[in-house]
């Protein structure tokens, strides 16, 4: 059975009985019985509560876990790469050389980073549904977003300083849940290894296994300028799990599209994924050449190049899965099967209508608006300077409106994190900004055409090159200026003579109009139809279904396991000795000096990285890999190349999650990095 | 009717009766009756012979035409852009500033360029078929190529110095034709306008209309160091054709894929086109940034960046056409219709078998071998240094074999042009070479994976970056060294210590093995099956079919005509005045100084560019646009954006060919460039 067929079969059946080890389950719907049957392990509420209390979501888009009573948090190196770069200078490069705080006082604030721990889940579906009854298109979007804004505000009223309330849309709108988080906005970098060790093999090895990456780091949560006393934390295991041992991943998978209809997937395959691949490939080329121009260019472009290449590889894997012969056709058969079941039940049929046909009809507008929406809205914010300016200009306007009438990202419940991100000081690099701006504007002109009214609004008589050079002189890299504009509101923003603020002021009506149009013609009708499909799915298949990933807390179960593909078997573990065997002396296969010296010093039979068949996706980076005793045995940092199709479906035979073992981390901290204090803190009982 | 449906309908019927103005006809099968019926114009054999005798193919991949009795040839500016760059130096940039020979003696040899004029067409199908009877896979490819090599050698025996014989595979192997060309290997640049005028609007305006490009140039054919006395040439018209007037395009369309099966098109849509788009987009990004590093980098990368962007835009248009909902399904219905007709006739069915199923089965191997074939063979030759080294190493080995046993590009009939291309002196830019080499090697590693045996053969312990730096020190940019290695054969090549020659020697067995595997498992079975489909198509639909484009001489008929799409009507002409209206002062919309000065001097009501509904494709660049009196009225230089899907099907409603008018060229030569001698030569009767 080839991969596409395997995934298709999984898709056909997963709704009734979860396939072995498939699923990113919410904490209020964990399939404990299935785990008991399959692994003989009893997962009770106390176990779930304990790991949930230790599970951390980072606003940088990663997962993490509390591992000591003093607020120490384990996550990936690549989750703090941006932080390490922000703290670096031309002479102190914490990405290349690593970072180690000698004392608590040396732990450094990660700009813009917030940590969140889920404390409660509630159901608010009836209230949201009541607000949207009878509404469609843009009105539906507006009513839904207003209801969400109100719920979030009320639910955290009076405790906003410590809590964040978020309404999460699950099952494509079949369920709306209220997630309440304890939040920590003072997150400090404690330890990060050198890039050459954390990301040994670089982009060529990314998403591959066997793997030899020490992709971990530690941050610490502070409050009132002191480390927090963690209520819950996972116990640290200095031993690697065994082959076949049951393991659990607790974290925040970012986004899957397993419940989309075949027509939506076709648009992804034929339009949005190829366009994104074309776009990011050119950006990658510009960034690579930029990085080669000087050591300083390489330093300042490091994180954005890594992110671009990482996303590219993910998208290529996704495209490959969707373009596999027969894949979309299998999804269409699954759609038809559900529709047939709905049509067979008059009451269900009356409630559902034909949402599949509605979604099919929307694709034409989705294609027609794709370029405008992309280049005026979604892709426009890549430049930090533009992102700052747009947030300042829009926030100034939105904050004058009642909470329920604002764009969702400016509602009261979202403002605190936005403000932190906007006002935390961090370096902005004008040369890199100019590259990003020129690229974005050139793609805007290329894809909307030189003659499009929107292109003229942005460019006037300028070229992308000449305009980008002017905009890169913006002073918004200065946090004090941003604070002045944030505090000063509309009057201050309108009085600004900063070129980037002026650009956003001159163009924002155009961009907002496209967004509104897109909401009315694409987002609204799509979401409205998906809700009805979700309800039909519940009615036909019951509730033993997991929702698509939404960057909210999930738990997946599985076991340590290698895999066999095309007759080749891959073992589940790598060991330290493999690192020296794979090294060539040339980046990204060059060893860091400390590891050249470590040969013969560390135990080279230590389990380094390992794979398990947990169902994960981007956003799970940094998630603890947990054993049945709720001990942390690793940190998820990647999936294998086969797992990239996991966006659309899970193939238990070959999809694998990749972790760095806590055994390797412990050995490295002791023998290579001399971090005895950290090890003692980790092992303290 | 949307575009995809229109093309699909055209595909369904074109085999029986040519759709209005569709078709790239061979000169021995011109549908004169259809033209007479539609336009009331009688095209007789004398007319065809005259224009054929004036039609020129340039080995640079363009078309052209003789326009005076003294060997003057009209083509596009972009067809000599590479030549102008080769003749340039850091201080004399003939691309940016244009080139004008003041006297005959100042006309400059275009390195590597050969001009060819078709003199005879013969049918050699029976002989090729006899050679391949009963053969399959790699044996079929070998037998076919050996027969072709023998025919080409015999047919030009004794007159190789002036003639080139080429067996052309038409109708996917349904017909093999022997084309005999008079060749001219001394082609000199006479006149080229500045890039800002020839390519006004640059990449943003490329493939668009309305358009304001003076995309023409003149070269001259020499023999024995003197201009040739042209036997045939087109008369020059200084007047533009009228709206609706019948016009003909005579040139060499490069490649279409209108006769491929639906399964082949799916592989193009799902694999080869997306991969090419990803690849060229990253290269584009690297080249753009490289060009921005200095004026000299911009100069030396000019032509390769233009070529990359031009190809990218073409591929995006092709992908868009293939990904249009329903397009491939329509093609599949056309396949099924032909198959049903075949199956209904027992004799036909017995002869044909099921070639569609065979081709479907081949797609698995095609996908499996795609990356190896691309990165070890097809895409490997982008670097000039690598291309030289591979040609030298392979030619040395192949020339020791009998003619019929060589790789096709090294048979006796192909060696003269290869030798010219290899030995003509032209600049090689080490920095640009390093960029191309690093890019190719990094993609090789990325796409074959770091652990693939082939990757290790190429890289060893090097990185793409370190190896590219070493290879860029190759001295093969020196034509004298190349001549020494060419003349010295295998002994000289094997004794060379040039790093690039050494790399090719060390890796060529690996590359050749992949090529052989691809021929045996993909090319052979595919071509064998396509031959039978072609024969079935002839049997069912008769001979009123045109073959897919093959960069050989074709003629297409049509009329001057604008078009209407989505309610917007585009007029067929632009005028000089539009150039000043569109100028912004910023490249690529900045006017050349001569044209700033020309305002008020030239007649701004002169027809500048125009569109006609002739069926063209890349390779037709430079083709004369000819009126019913066989006068040249323009030079094709582009298609509109809608025409990019022309690779897979022609939509007469919106596909348009774009020409620069001879009226505009005449006015510009007189009033802007002061080229009275050229104008007099053109108008001489």
XYZ file of C-alpha atoms in Angstrom, chain A residues 203-205 269-271 274-275 277-278 281-282 284-286 288-290 292-293 297 316 319 323-325 367 371 431 435 438 443 445-447 450-451 456 460-463 465-466 581-584 586-589, chain B residues 203-205 269-271 274-275 277-278 281-282 284-286 288-290 292-293 297 316 319 323-325 367 371 431 435 438 443 445-447 450-451 456 460-463 465-466 581-584 586-589:
104
model
C 18.883 22.395 6.267
C 20.074 19.222 4.462
C 19.375 17.110 7.558
C -2.462 22.070 -4.159
C -3.006 24.126 -7.288
C -2.662 27.656 -5.982
C 2.800 26.408 -5.313
C 2.607 30.184 -4.979
C 6.888 27.747 -2.732
C 7.738 30.126 -5.568
C 12.259 30.109 -2.832
C 13.105 33.491 -4.292
C 15.599 32.129 0.203
C 17.868 32.876 -2.749
C 18.069 36.553 -1.838
C 21.467 33.166 0.999
C 23.332 35.597 -1.197
C 22.844 38.374 1.381
C 27.335 35.359 1.913
C 28.172 39.029 1.536
C 25.010 39.807 7.117
C 7.407 20.930 -0.288
C 2.761 19.679 -1.789
C 0.110 15.909 -5.493
C 0.491 12.180 -4.871
C -1.647 10.463 -7.532
C -8.580 32.049 -6.317
C -2.978 37.572 -4.800
C 19.905 46.280 5.515
C 15.885 43.358 1.475
C 12.138 45.345 -1.654
C 6.268 40.554 -5.508
C 3.937 44.546 -8.250
C 4.633 41.261 -10.023
C 1.588 39.437 -8.764
C 2.206 47.010 -12.485
C -1.076 48.554 -13.580
C -0.134 52.263 -7.755
C 3.212 55.602 -7.008
C 6.097 56.506 -9.313
C 8.607 54.627 -7.166
C 10.111 51.269 -7.963
C 13.896 49.167 -5.002
C 13.696 52.932 -4.563
C 31.139 9.746 12.149
C 28.951 12.152 10.203
C 31.159 15.231 10.592
C 32.956 16.393 7.417
C 32.478 21.692 6.330
C 29.314 23.455 7.543
C 26.646 22.388 8.257
C 28.484 19.152 9.014
C 10.070 41.681 -16.239
C 6.860 43.307 -14.946
C 5.708 44.034 -18.512
C 1.723 19.585 -13.308
C 2.530 17.724 -10.108
C 6.287 17.301 -10.375
C 6.557 22.867 -9.596
C 10.117 21.626 -9.090
C 9.511 26.848 -10.409
C 11.019 26.252 -6.970
C 12.861 31.065 -8.101
C 15.724 30.500 -5.714
C 16.418 34.260 -9.388
C 16.711 35.439 -5.798
C 20.430 34.739 -5.702
C 18.939 39.542 -8.067
C 20.927 40.038 -4.900
C 24.186 39.343 -6.777
C 22.574 44.527 -6.584
C 26.040 44.111 -5.110
C 27.783 42.269 -11.056
C 4.088 29.966 -14.080
C 1.417 25.707 -14.428
C -3.804 23.527 -12.720
C -6.984 25.135 -14.051
C -9.859 23.057 -12.653
C 8.926 10.403 -10.870
C 15.756 14.264 -9.254
C 32.124 35.207 -9.650
C 27.267 31.430 -7.869
C 27.288 26.629 -5.678
C 20.358 21.737 -5.052
C 22.649 17.739 -2.317
C 19.234 18.971 -1.241
C 17.255 17.001 -3.777
C 23.229 14.400 1.619
C 23.603 10.649 1.986
C 29.056 11.763 -2.224
C 33.127 14.015 -1.104
C 33.868 15.870 2.139
C 33.375 19.254 0.490
C 30.358 21.494 0.908
C 30.187 26.307 -1.141
C 33.759 25.091 -0.727
C 2.982 58.222 -20.783
C 4.118 55.005 -19.100
C 7.572 56.203 -18.066
C 8.060 56.777 -14.319
C 12.502 54.446 -12.231
C 13.803 51.274 -13.904
C 12.429 49.308 -15.650
C 10.097 52.179 -16.536
